[in-house]
Each structure stands twice: as structure tokens, then as C-alpha cells.
Short mmCIF file of N, CA and C in Angstrom, two decimals:
data_model
loop_
_atom_site.label_atom_id
_atom_site.label_comp_id
_atom_site.label_asym_id
_atom_site.label_seq_id
_atom_site.Cartn_x
_atom_site.Cartn_y
_atom_site.Cartn_z
N UNK F 1148 -45.02 61.41 9.16
CA UNK F 1148 -44.19 60.25 9.03
C UNK F 1148 -42.99 60.40 9.96
N UNK F 1149 -42.72 59.35 10.73
CA UNK F 1149 -41.60 59.49 11.65
C UNK F 1149 -40.28 59.50 10.91
N UNK F 1150 -39.38 60.12 11.53
CA UNK F 1150 -38.07 60.27 10.92
C UNK F 1150 -37.30 58.94 11.00
N UNK F 1151 -36.51 58.65 9.98
CA UNK F 1151 -35.75 57.39 9.94
C UNK F 1151 -34.61 57.46 10.96
N UNK F 1152 -34.39 56.33 11.59
CA UNK F 1152 -33.28 56.26 12.54
C UNK F 1152 -31.97 56.27 11.78
N UNK F 1153 -30.92 56.65 12.49
CA UNK F 1153 -29.62 56.71 11.85
C UNK F 1153 -29.22 55.33 11.35
N UNK F 1154 -28.84 55.18 10.10
CA UNK F 1154 -28.45 53.91 9.53
C UNK F 1154 -29.58 53.19 8.84
N UNK F 1155 -30.82 53.64 9.04
CA UNK F 1155 -31.95 53.00 8.37
C UNK F 1155 -32.31 53.78 7.13
N UNK F 1156 -32.70 53.05 6.10
CA UNK F 1156 -33.05 53.72 4.86
C UNK F 1156 -34.46 54.28 4.91
N UNK F 1157 -35.36 53.56 5.51
CA UNK F 1157 -36.73 54.06 5.62
C UNK F 1157 -37.30 53.66 6.96
N UNK F 1158 -38.40 54.28 7.27
CA UNK F 1158 -39.02 54.05 8.58
C UNK F 1158 -39.90 52.83 8.55
N UNK F 1159 -40.24 52.32 9.70
CA UNK F 1159 -41.12 51.17 9.80
C UNK F 1159 -40.39 49.85 9.71
N UNK F 1160 -39.11 49.87 9.40
CA UNK F 1160 -38.33 48.65 9.31
C UNK F 1160 -37.44 48.58 10.55
N UNK F 1161 -37.55 47.50 11.25
CA UNK F 1161 -36.72 47.32 12.44
C UNK F 1161 -35.66 46.28 12.11
N UNK F 1162 -34.44 46.67 12.28
CA UNK F 1162 -33.34 45.79 11.90
C UNK F 1162 -32.44 45.55 13.11
N UNK F 1163 -32.15 44.29 13.38
CA UNK F 1163 -31.29 43.94 14.50
C UNK F 1163 -29.88 44.48 14.32
N UNK F 1164 -29.44 44.59 13.07
CA UNK F 1164 -28.07 45.02 12.81
C UNK F 1164 -27.85 46.44 13.33
N UNK F 1165 -28.87 47.26 13.20
CA UNK F 1165 -28.73 48.64 13.64
C UNK F 1165 -29.03 48.79 15.12
N UNK F 1166 -29.55 47.75 15.73
CA UNK F 1166 -29.81 47.83 17.14
C UNK F 1166 -31.28 47.97 17.49
N UNK F 1167 -32.14 47.94 16.50
CA UNK F 1167 -33.58 48.07 16.76
C UNK F 1167 -34.26 46.74 16.54
N UNK F 1168 -35.18 46.40 17.36
CA UNK F 1168 -35.96 45.19 17.20
C UNK F 1168 -37.41 45.53 17.48
N UNK F 1169 -38.33 44.85 16.81
CA UNK F 1169 -39.73 45.13 17.08
C UNK F 1169 -40.04 44.79 18.54
N UNK F 1170 -40.94 45.48 19.14
CA UNK F 1170 -41.27 45.22 20.54
C UNK F 1170 -41.77 43.79 20.73
N UNK F 1171 -41.35 43.15 21.83
CA UNK F 1171 -41.78 41.80 22.15
C UNK F 1171 -40.90 40.72 21.56
N UNK F 1172 -39.85 41.12 20.85
CA UNK F 1172 -38.97 40.11 20.26
C UNK F 1172 -37.63 40.04 20.96
N UNK F 1173 -37.50 40.64 22.10
CA UNK F 1173 -36.24 40.60 22.83
C UNK F 1173 -35.99 39.18 23.33
N UNK F 1174 -34.74 38.88 23.62
CA UNK F 1174 -34.37 37.56 24.13
C UNK F 1174 -34.96 37.36 25.51
N UNK F 1175 -35.42 36.15 25.81
CA UNK F 1175 -36.00 35.92 27.13
C UNK F 1175 -34.92 35.99 28.21
N UNK F 1176 -35.33 36.27 29.41
CA UNK F 1176 -34.38 36.38 30.52
C UNK F 1176 -33.84 35.01 30.92
N UNK F 1177 -34.63 33.97 30.75
CA UNK F 1177 -34.19 32.63 31.12
C UNK F 1177 -34.16 31.74 29.88
N UNK F 1178 -33.28 30.75 29.91
CA UNK F 1178 -33.16 29.80 28.80
C UNK F 1178 -33.78 28.49 29.27
N UNK F 1179 -34.58 27.89 28.41
CA UNK F 1179 -35.20 26.62 28.75
C UNK F 1179 -34.13 25.52 28.65
N UNK F 1180 -33.72 24.98 29.78
CA UNK F 1180 -32.66 23.98 29.81
C UNK F 1180 -33.15 22.59 29.45
N UNK F 1181 -34.42 22.33 29.64
CA UNK F 1181 -34.94 20.98 29.43
C UNK F 1181 -34.69 20.47 28.00
N UNK F 1182 -35.04 21.23 26.94
CA UNK F 1182 -34.78 20.72 25.58
C UNK F 1182 -33.29 20.54 25.30
N UNK F 1183 -32.46 21.41 25.84
CA UNK F 1183 -31.01 21.29 25.62
C UNK F 1183 -30.48 20.03 26.29
N UNK F 1184 -30.91 19.77 27.52
CA UNK F 1184 -30.45 18.59 28.24
C UNK F 1184 -30.95 17.31 27.58
N UNK F 1185 -32.19 17.31 27.11
CA UNK F 1185 -32.73 16.12 26.43
C UNK F 1185 -31.95 15.85 25.14
N UNK F 1186 -31.65 16.90 24.38
CA UNK F 1186 -30.87 16.75 23.14
C UNK F 1186 -29.47 16.21 23.45
N UNK F 1187 -28.82 16.78 24.46
CA UNK F 1187 -27.49 16.31 24.84
C UNK F 1187 -27.50 14.86 25.30
N UNK F 1188 -28.52 14.48 26.07
CA UNK F 1188 -28.63 13.10 26.54
C UNK F 1188 -28.85 12.15 25.36
N UNK F 1189 -29.65 12.55 24.39
CA UNK F 1189 -29.89 11.71 23.21
C UNK F 1189 -28.60 11.53 22.40
N UNK F 1190 -27.83 12.60 22.24
CA UNK F 1190 -26.56 12.51 21.50
C UNK F 1190 -25.59 11.58 22.24
N UNK F 1191 -25.51 11.73 23.57
CA UNK F 1191 -24.62 10.88 24.36
C UNK F 1191 -25.05 9.41 24.28
N UNK F 1192 -26.36 9.15 24.35
CA UNK F 1192 -26.85 7.77 24.28
C UNK F 1192 -26.57 7.17 22.90
N UNK F 1193 -26.78 7.95 21.85
CA UNK F 1193 -26.50 7.47 20.49
C UNK F 1193 -25.02 7.15 20.32
N UNK F 1194 -24.15 8.03 20.81
CA UNK F 1194 -22.70 7.81 20.71
C UNK F 1194 -22.29 6.56 21.48
N UNK F 1195 -22.82 6.39 22.69
CA UNK F 1195 -22.48 5.21 23.49
C UNK F 1195 -22.97 3.93 22.82
N UNK F 1196 -24.18 3.96 22.27
CA UNK F 1196 -24.71 2.78 21.59
C UNK F 1196 -23.89 2.45 20.35
N UNK F 1197 -23.47 3.46 19.61
CA UNK F 1197 -22.66 3.24 18.41
C UNK F 1197 -21.31 2.64 18.78
N UNK F 1198 -20.65 3.21 19.78
CA UNK F 1198 -19.34 2.69 20.19
C UNK F 1198 -19.46 1.27 20.73
N UNK F 1199 -20.50 1.00 21.50
CA UNK F 1199 -20.72 -0.36 22.01
C UNK F 1199 -20.97 -1.35 20.89
N UNK F 1200 -21.77 -0.95 19.91
CA UNK F 1200 -22.03 -1.82 18.76
C UNK F 1200 -20.78 -2.10 17.95
N UNK F 1201 -19.97 -1.07 17.73
CA UNK F 1201 -18.71 -1.27 17.00
C UNK F 1201 -17.76 -2.18 17.77
N UNK F 1202 -17.73 -2.02 19.09
CA UNK F 1202 -16.88 -2.88 19.91
C UNK F 1202 -17.31 -4.34 19.79
N UNK F 1203 -18.59 -4.60 19.86
CA UNK F 1203 -19.08 -5.97 19.72
C UNK F 1203 -18.84 -6.51 18.32
N UNK F 1204 -19.03 -5.66 17.32
CA UNK F 1204 -18.86 -6.08 15.93
C UNK F 1204 -17.42 -6.52 15.66
N UNK F 1205 -16.45 -5.72 16.11
CA UNK F 1205 -15.06 -6.04 15.83
C UNK F 1205 -14.50 -7.12 16.76
N UNK F 1206 -15.13 -7.36 17.90
CA UNK F 1206 -14.63 -8.36 18.84
C UNK F 1206 -15.09 -9.76 18.48
N UNK F 1207 -16.27 -9.88 17.90
CA UNK F 1207 -16.79 -11.21 17.60
C UNK F 1207 -16.11 -11.77 16.35
N UNK F 1208 -15.91 -13.06 16.35
CA UNK F 1208 -15.30 -13.74 15.22
C UNK F 1208 -16.32 -14.71 14.64
N UNK F 1209 -16.66 -14.49 13.40
CA UNK F 1209 -17.64 -15.35 12.75
C UNK F 1209 -16.88 -16.40 11.96
N UNK F 1210 -17.13 -17.64 12.27
CA UNK F 1210 -16.43 -18.73 11.58
C UNK F 1210 -17.28 -19.20 10.40
N UNK F 1211 -16.66 -19.19 9.25
CA UNK F 1211 -17.33 -19.66 8.06
C UNK F 1211 -17.15 -21.16 7.91
N UNK F 1212 -17.80 -21.74 6.91
CA UNK F 1212 -17.70 -23.19 6.73
C UNK F 1212 -16.31 -23.65 6.29
N UNK F 1213 -15.50 -22.74 5.73
CA UNK F 1213 -14.18 -23.14 5.24
C UNK F 1213 -13.07 -22.90 6.26
N UNK F 1214 -13.39 -22.26 7.37
CA UNK F 1214 -12.37 -21.99 8.38
C UNK F 1214 -12.21 -23.19 9.30
N UNK F 1215 -10.97 -23.46 9.65
CA UNK F 1215 -10.68 -24.55 10.56
C UNK F 1215 -9.92 -24.00 11.75
N UNK F 1216 -10.07 -24.66 12.86
CA UNK F 1216 -9.33 -24.28 14.05
C UNK F 1216 -7.86 -24.60 13.84
N UNK F 1217 -6.95 -23.78 14.38
CA UNK F 1217 -5.53 -24.08 14.22
C UNK F 1217 -5.18 -25.41 14.88
N UNK F 1218 -4.32 -26.16 14.19
CA UNK F 1218 -3.94 -27.48 14.70
C UNK F 1218 -2.44 -27.53 14.95
N UNK F 1219 -2.05 -28.38 15.88
CA UNK F 1219 -0.63 -28.62 16.12
C UNK F 1219 -0.14 -29.69 15.15
N UNK F 1220 1.17 -29.67 14.92
CA UNK F 1220 1.74 -30.72 14.10
C UNK F 1220 1.58 -32.05 14.82
N UNK F 1221 1.33 -33.10 14.08
CA UNK F 1221 1.21 -34.40 14.74
C UNK F 1221 2.58 -34.87 15.24
N UNK F 1222 2.55 -35.81 16.14
CA UNK F 1222 3.78 -36.38 16.68
C UNK F 1222 4.49 -37.16 15.58
N UNK F 1223 5.72 -37.32 15.51
CA UNK F 1223 6.73 -36.73 16.39
C UNK F 1223 7.08 -35.34 15.91
N UNK F 1224 7.22 -34.43 16.83
CA UNK F 1224 7.64 -33.07 16.50
C UNK F 1224 9.17 -33.07 16.44
N UNK F 1225 9.69 -32.86 15.25
CA UNK F 1225 11.13 -33.01 15.05
C UNK F 1225 11.91 -31.75 15.42
N UNK F 1226 11.25 -30.64 15.51
CA UNK F 1226 11.92 -29.40 15.84
C UNK F 1226 11.72 -29.13 17.32
N UNK F 1227 12.74 -29.36 18.11
CA UNK F 1227 12.62 -29.15 19.55
C UNK F 1227 12.62 -27.67 19.89
N UNK F 1228 13.39 -26.88 19.15
CA UNK F 1228 13.50 -25.45 19.44
C UNK F 1228 13.43 -24.68 18.12
N UNK F 1229 12.24 -24.33 17.65
CA UNK F 1229 12.13 -23.63 16.36
C UNK F 1229 12.84 -22.28 16.35
N UNK F 1230 12.82 -21.55 17.46
CA UNK F 1230 13.47 -20.24 17.49
C UNK F 1230 14.98 -20.39 17.30
N UNK F 1231 15.59 -21.38 17.96
CA UNK F 1231 17.03 -21.60 17.83
C UNK F 1231 17.36 -22.06 16.41
N UNK F 1232 16.51 -22.92 15.84
CA UNK F 1232 16.74 -23.39 14.46
C UNK F 1232 16.67 -22.24 13.47
N UNK F 1233 15.71 -21.33 13.67
CA UNK F 1233 15.59 -20.17 12.78
C UNK F 1233 16.82 -19.28 12.91
N UNK F 1234 17.27 -19.04 14.13
CA UNK F 1234 18.46 -18.20 14.33
C UNK F 1234 19.68 -18.82 13.66
N UNK F 1235 19.83 -20.14 13.77
CA UNK F 1235 20.97 -20.82 13.14
C UNK F 1235 20.87 -20.72 11.61
N UNK F 1236 19.67 -20.90 11.05
CA UNK F 1236 19.50 -20.82 9.60
C UNK F 1236 19.81 -19.40 9.11
N UNK F 1237 19.34 -18.37 9.83
CA UNK F 1237 19.62 -17.00 9.42
C UNK F 1237 21.11 -16.70 9.50
N UNK F 1238 21.80 -17.24 10.51
CA UNK F 1238 23.24 -17.03 10.63
C UNK F 1238 23.97 -17.70 9.47
N UNK F 1239 23.55 -18.89 9.07
CA UNK F 1239 24.17 -19.58 7.93
C UNK F 1239 23.96 -18.78 6.64
N UNK F 1240 22.75 -18.26 6.45
CA UNK F 1240 22.48 -17.47 5.24
C UNK F 1240 23.31 -16.20 5.23
N UNK F 1241 23.43 -15.54 6.40
CA UNK F 1241 24.23 -14.32 6.47
C UNK F 1241 25.70 -14.64 6.17
N UNK F 1242 26.20 -15.78 6.67
CA UNK F 1242 27.58 -16.17 6.40
C UNK F 1242 27.80 -16.41 4.91
N UNK F 1243 26.81 -16.98 4.24
CA UNK F 1243 26.94 -17.19 2.79
C UNK F 1243 26.94 -15.85 2.06
N UNK F 1244 26.13 -14.89 2.53
CA UNK F 1244 26.08 -13.59 1.86
C UNK F 1244 27.33 -12.77 2.12
N UNK F 1245 27.95 -12.96 3.26
CA UNK F 1245 29.09 -12.13 3.64
C UNK F 1245 30.44 -12.82 3.44
N UNK F 1246 30.46 -14.02 2.87
CA UNK F 1246 31.73 -14.74 2.72
C UNK F 1246 32.00 -15.14 1.28
N UNK F 1247 33.23 -15.62 1.08
CA UNK F 1247 33.65 -16.11 -0.22
C UNK F 1247 33.41 -17.62 -0.28
N UNK F 1248 33.20 -18.15 -1.46
CA UNK F 1248 33.01 -19.59 -1.61
C UNK F 1248 32.81 -19.96 -3.07
N UNK F 1249 32.87 -21.26 -3.33
CA UNK F 1249 32.68 -21.75 -4.69
C UNK F 1249 31.21 -22.05 -4.93
N UNK F 1250 30.73 -21.61 -6.10
CA UNK F 1250 29.41 -22.02 -6.57
C UNK F 1250 29.59 -23.27 -7.41
N UNK F 1251 30.54 -23.22 -8.36
CA UNK F 1251 30.88 -24.38 -9.19
C UNK F 1251 32.39 -24.32 -9.44
N UNK F 1252 33.14 -25.15 -8.72
CA UNK F 1252 34.60 -25.13 -8.79
C UNK F 1252 35.09 -25.56 -10.17
N UNK F 1253 34.43 -26.54 -10.80
CA UNK F 1253 34.86 -27.05 -12.10
C UNK F 1253 34.78 -25.98 -13.18
N UNK F 1254 33.75 -25.18 -13.14
CA UNK F 1254 33.58 -24.12 -14.15
C UNK F 1254 34.19 -22.80 -13.72
N UNK F 1255 34.72 -22.75 -12.49
CA UNK F 1255 35.38 -21.53 -12.02
C UNK F 1255 34.43 -20.43 -11.59
N UNK F 1256 33.25 -20.79 -11.09
CA UNK F 1256 32.28 -19.79 -10.65
C UNK F 1256 32.33 -19.70 -9.13
N UNK F 1257 32.64 -18.51 -8.64
CA UNK F 1257 32.75 -18.30 -7.19
C UNK F 1257 31.74 -17.24 -6.77
N UNK F 1258 31.50 -17.19 -5.46
CA UNK F 1258 30.63 -16.14 -4.93
C UNK F 1258 31.48 -15.22 -4.07
N UNK F 1259 31.08 -13.95 -4.04
CA UNK F 1259 31.79 -12.96 -3.24
C UNK F 1259 30.77 -12.29 -2.33
N UNK F 1260 31.22 -11.61 -1.29
CA UNK F 1260 30.28 -10.93 -0.39
C UNK F 1260 29.49 -9.86 -1.14
N UNK F 1261 28.28 -9.62 -0.67
CA UNK F 1261 27.40 -8.65 -1.32
C UNK F 1261 28.03 -7.26 -1.31
N UNK F 1262 28.62 -6.87 -0.19
CA UNK F 1262 29.23 -5.53 -0.13
C UNK F 1262 30.37 -5.40 -1.13
N UNK F 1263 31.15 -6.46 -1.31
CA UNK F 1263 32.24 -6.44 -2.29
C UNK F 1263 31.68 -6.34 -3.71
N UNK F 1264 30.61 -7.06 -3.99
CA UNK F 1264 29.98 -7.00 -5.31
C UNK F 1264 29.45 -5.60 -5.58
N UNK F 1265 28.86 -4.98 -4.58
CA UNK F 1265 28.35 -3.61 -4.76
C UNK F 1265 29.50 -2.64 -5.01
N UNK F 1266 30.62 -2.82 -4.30
CA UNK F 1266 31.78 -1.95 -4.50
C UNK F 1266 32.32 -2.11 -5.92
N UNK F 1267 32.41 -3.35 -6.40
CA UNK F 1267 32.92 -3.59 -7.76
C UNK F 1267 32.00 -2.97 -8.81
N UNK F 1268 30.69 -3.10 -8.63
CA UNK F 1268 29.76 -2.49 -9.57
C UNK F 1268 29.88 -0.97 -9.56
N UNK F 1269 30.07 -0.40 -8.38
CA UNK F 1269 30.21 1.06 -8.29
C UNK F 1269 31.50 1.52 -8.97
N UNK F 1270 32.58 0.74 -8.87
CA UNK F 1270 33.84 1.10 -9.52
C UNK F 1270 33.70 1.07 -11.03
N UNK F 1271 33.01 0.07 -11.55
CA UNK F 1271 32.88 -0.07 -13.00
C UNK F 1271 31.95 0.97 -13.60
N UNK F 1272 31.02 1.47 -12.83
CA UNK F 1272 30.10 2.49 -13.32
C UNK F 1272 29.14 1.93 -14.35
N UNK F 1273 28.86 2.71 -15.38
CA UNK F 1273 27.89 2.32 -16.40
C UNK F 1273 28.34 1.10 -17.17
N UNK F 1274 29.65 0.88 -17.28
CA UNK F 1274 30.16 -0.25 -18.05
C UNK F 1274 29.76 -1.58 -17.42
N UNK F 1275 29.44 -1.58 -16.13
CA UNK F 1275 29.05 -2.83 -15.47
C UNK F 1275 27.71 -3.33 -15.99
N UNK F 1276 26.92 -2.45 -16.57
CA UNK F 1276 25.59 -2.84 -17.05
C UNK F 1276 25.54 -3.04 -18.56
N UNK F 1277 26.66 -2.89 -19.24
CA UNK F 1277 26.69 -3.07 -20.69
C UNK F 1277 26.54 -4.55 -21.03
N UNK F 1278 25.92 -4.82 -22.16
CA UNK F 1278 25.75 -6.20 -22.61
C UNK F 1278 27.11 -6.77 -22.99
N UNK F 1279 27.34 -8.05 -22.72
CA UNK F 1279 28.64 -8.63 -23.09
C UNK F 1279 28.80 -8.64 -24.61
N UNK F 1280 30.04 -8.54 -25.04
CA UNK F 1280 30.33 -8.51 -26.48
C UNK F 1280 30.02 -9.89 -27.05
N UNK F 1281 29.22 -9.90 -28.09
CA UNK F 1281 28.83 -11.15 -28.73
C UNK F 1281 29.74 -11.38 -29.95
N UNK F 1282 30.19 -12.61 -30.13
CA UNK F 1282 31.01 -12.87 -31.32
C UNK F 1282 30.15 -12.72 -32.58
N UNK F 1283 30.81 -12.24 -33.64
CA UNK F 1283 30.08 -12.06 -34.89
C UNK F 1283 29.85 -13.42 -35.52
N UNK F 1284 28.62 -13.69 -35.89
CA UNK F 1284 28.27 -14.97 -36.50
C UNK F 1284 28.44 -14.82 -38.01
N UNK F 1285 29.33 -15.63 -38.55
CA UNK F 1285 29.57 -15.60 -40.00
C UNK F 1285 28.82 -16.76 -40.62
N UNK F 1286 28.00 -16.51 -41.63
CA UNK F 1286 27.27 -17.61 -42.26
C UNK F 1286 28.23 -18.57 -42.95
N UNK F 1287 27.82 -19.81 -42.98
CA UNK F 1287 28.61 -20.85 -43.65
C UNK F 1287 28.63 -20.54 -45.14
N UNK F 1288 29.80 -20.70 -45.79
CA UNK F 1288 29.84 -20.42 -47.22
C UNK F 1288 28.82 -21.27 -47.98
N UNK F 1289 28.13 -20.66 -48.89
CA UNK F 1289 27.13 -21.34 -49.70
C UNK F 1289 25.73 -21.22 -49.11
N UNK F 1290 25.64 -20.79 -47.86
CA UNK F 1290 24.29 -20.63 -47.28
C UNK F 1290 23.79 -19.24 -47.60
N UNK F 1291 22.55 -19.02 -47.32
CA UNK F 1291 21.97 -17.72 -47.62
C UNK F 1291 21.93 -16.85 -46.37
N UNK F 1292 22.62 -17.26 -45.31
CA UNK F 1292 22.72 -16.43 -44.12
C UNK F 1292 21.42 -16.30 -43.37
N UNK F 1293 20.65 -17.38 -43.30
CA UNK F 1293 19.40 -17.34 -42.56
C UNK F 1293 18.21 -16.98 -43.43
N UNK F 1294 18.46 -16.67 -44.72
CA UNK F 1294 17.35 -16.36 -45.61
C UNK F 1294 16.65 -17.64 -45.99
N UNK F 1295 15.51 -17.52 -46.63
CA UNK F 1295 14.73 -18.68 -47.00
C UNK F 1295 15.48 -19.54 -48.01
N UNK F 1296 15.31 -20.83 -47.91
CA UNK F 1296 16.01 -21.76 -48.80
C UNK F 1296 15.59 -21.52 -50.25
N UNK F 1297 16.53 -21.82 -51.19
CA UNK F 1297 16.26 -21.57 -52.60
C UNK F 1297 15.21 -22.51 -53.15
N UNK F 1298 15.03 -23.68 -52.51
CA UNK F 1298 14.07 -24.65 -53.04
C UNK F 1298 12.63 -24.24 -52.74
N UNK F 1299 12.42 -23.36 -51.79
CA UNK F 1299 11.05 -22.95 -51.45
C UNK F 1299 10.57 -21.96 -52.49
N UNK F 1300 9.31 -22.12 -52.92
CA UNK F 1300 8.80 -21.17 -53.92
C UNK F 1300 8.62 -19.79 -53.29
N UNK F 1301 8.93 -18.76 -54.04
CA UNK F 1301 8.79 -17.40 -53.50
C UNK F 1301 7.31 -17.07 -53.28
N UNK F 1302 7.06 -16.29 -52.26
CA UNK F 1302 5.69 -15.86 -51.94
C UNK F 1302 5.40 -14.61 -52.75
N UNK F 1303 4.41 -14.69 -53.64
CA UNK F 1303 4.08 -13.58 -54.52
C UNK F 1303 3.01 -12.69 -53.92
N UNK F 1304 2.51 -13.03 -52.75
CA UNK F 1304 1.47 -12.20 -52.14
C UNK F 1304 0.13 -12.38 -52.80
N UNK F 1305 -0.11 -13.52 -53.46
CA UNK F 1305 -1.35 -13.76 -54.16
C UNK F 1305 -2.49 -14.13 -53.23
N UNK F 1306 -2.22 -14.36 -52.00
CA UNK F 1306 -3.30 -14.65 -51.07
C UNK F 1306 -3.46 -16.13 -50.80
N UNK F 1307 -3.36 -17.00 -51.76
CA UNK F 1307 -3.56 -18.44 -51.53
C UNK F 1307 -2.31 -19.16 -51.47
#
């Protein structure tokens, strides 16, 4: 019986890890490029076809029966310069937010700038969020204070 090679447990077993391989199983001197090139070309063709299909899919617009083409406003168009009108409206709104003015002069309700309102709330702290003090409601003498009227028969819980 032949002696076991160093690192092998028994003879007759050829293991690549130890450096032994059965005769005739060595790597070939040349690599067949044809299958590798064909595989690479197929992968490239599949990738190109997929990207082209996705490009066509996302570029096309399918119109359903409920979609309508965008329309212009009919004549007469009253807004000659919508961008200027929008800028003017935003400036007016900003002036209202940043200025003082009356909301209801008769009742004494005024508006203050947002930054001033935030400063006042920060000064007051938690007290700014407390519920307003409600006056105590005293029942009218002789009433039952919201309880059921005396003329109504008491409910005995009899079911009917």
C-alpha cells in the first residue's frame, strides 16, 4: 500500500486542497472564448432591449376616454399678466401678515404681525394655552340645576 501524502488521511484520495489532482484533470492551457463571448453578447443584448423597452414605455402617453387635451380660457382673457398679478397678491398677503390692522373695529378686534404674536406667546409661556376662565353658572332659584323636571315620572329601570 502506498504511503499517504503529507496532509492526506488515507491513500487513493486526490484532493485539490492539498495540491494533488487525479491525472488528466488539470486546467486546459487555453480557454474557449466562444461561449464566454456569446454569453456576454446575450447579456448585452438583453440589457439593451430592456432599457429600450423601458424608454418607450415611459415616453409614450396613453390617453384614456376621460382625459381631455388642455384648453385655453375662452376670450376675453381678463388677466393680461398672471405672473405680475400673483406677485401683487402675494405682496398684499405678506403685508397683511406683517402689519397691524383692524379685523372688526366695532368689537375692538385687531390683527398684529405674526412675529409679534409669536413673541407674545413665547413671553406668556404655558399660560398662553390655558383655557379662559369661565364664569360660574348659578342655577335659578327653584330650579333643579339642570336635573330632570319634577313632573316627569322617575325611571325605575323596569325596561318598558
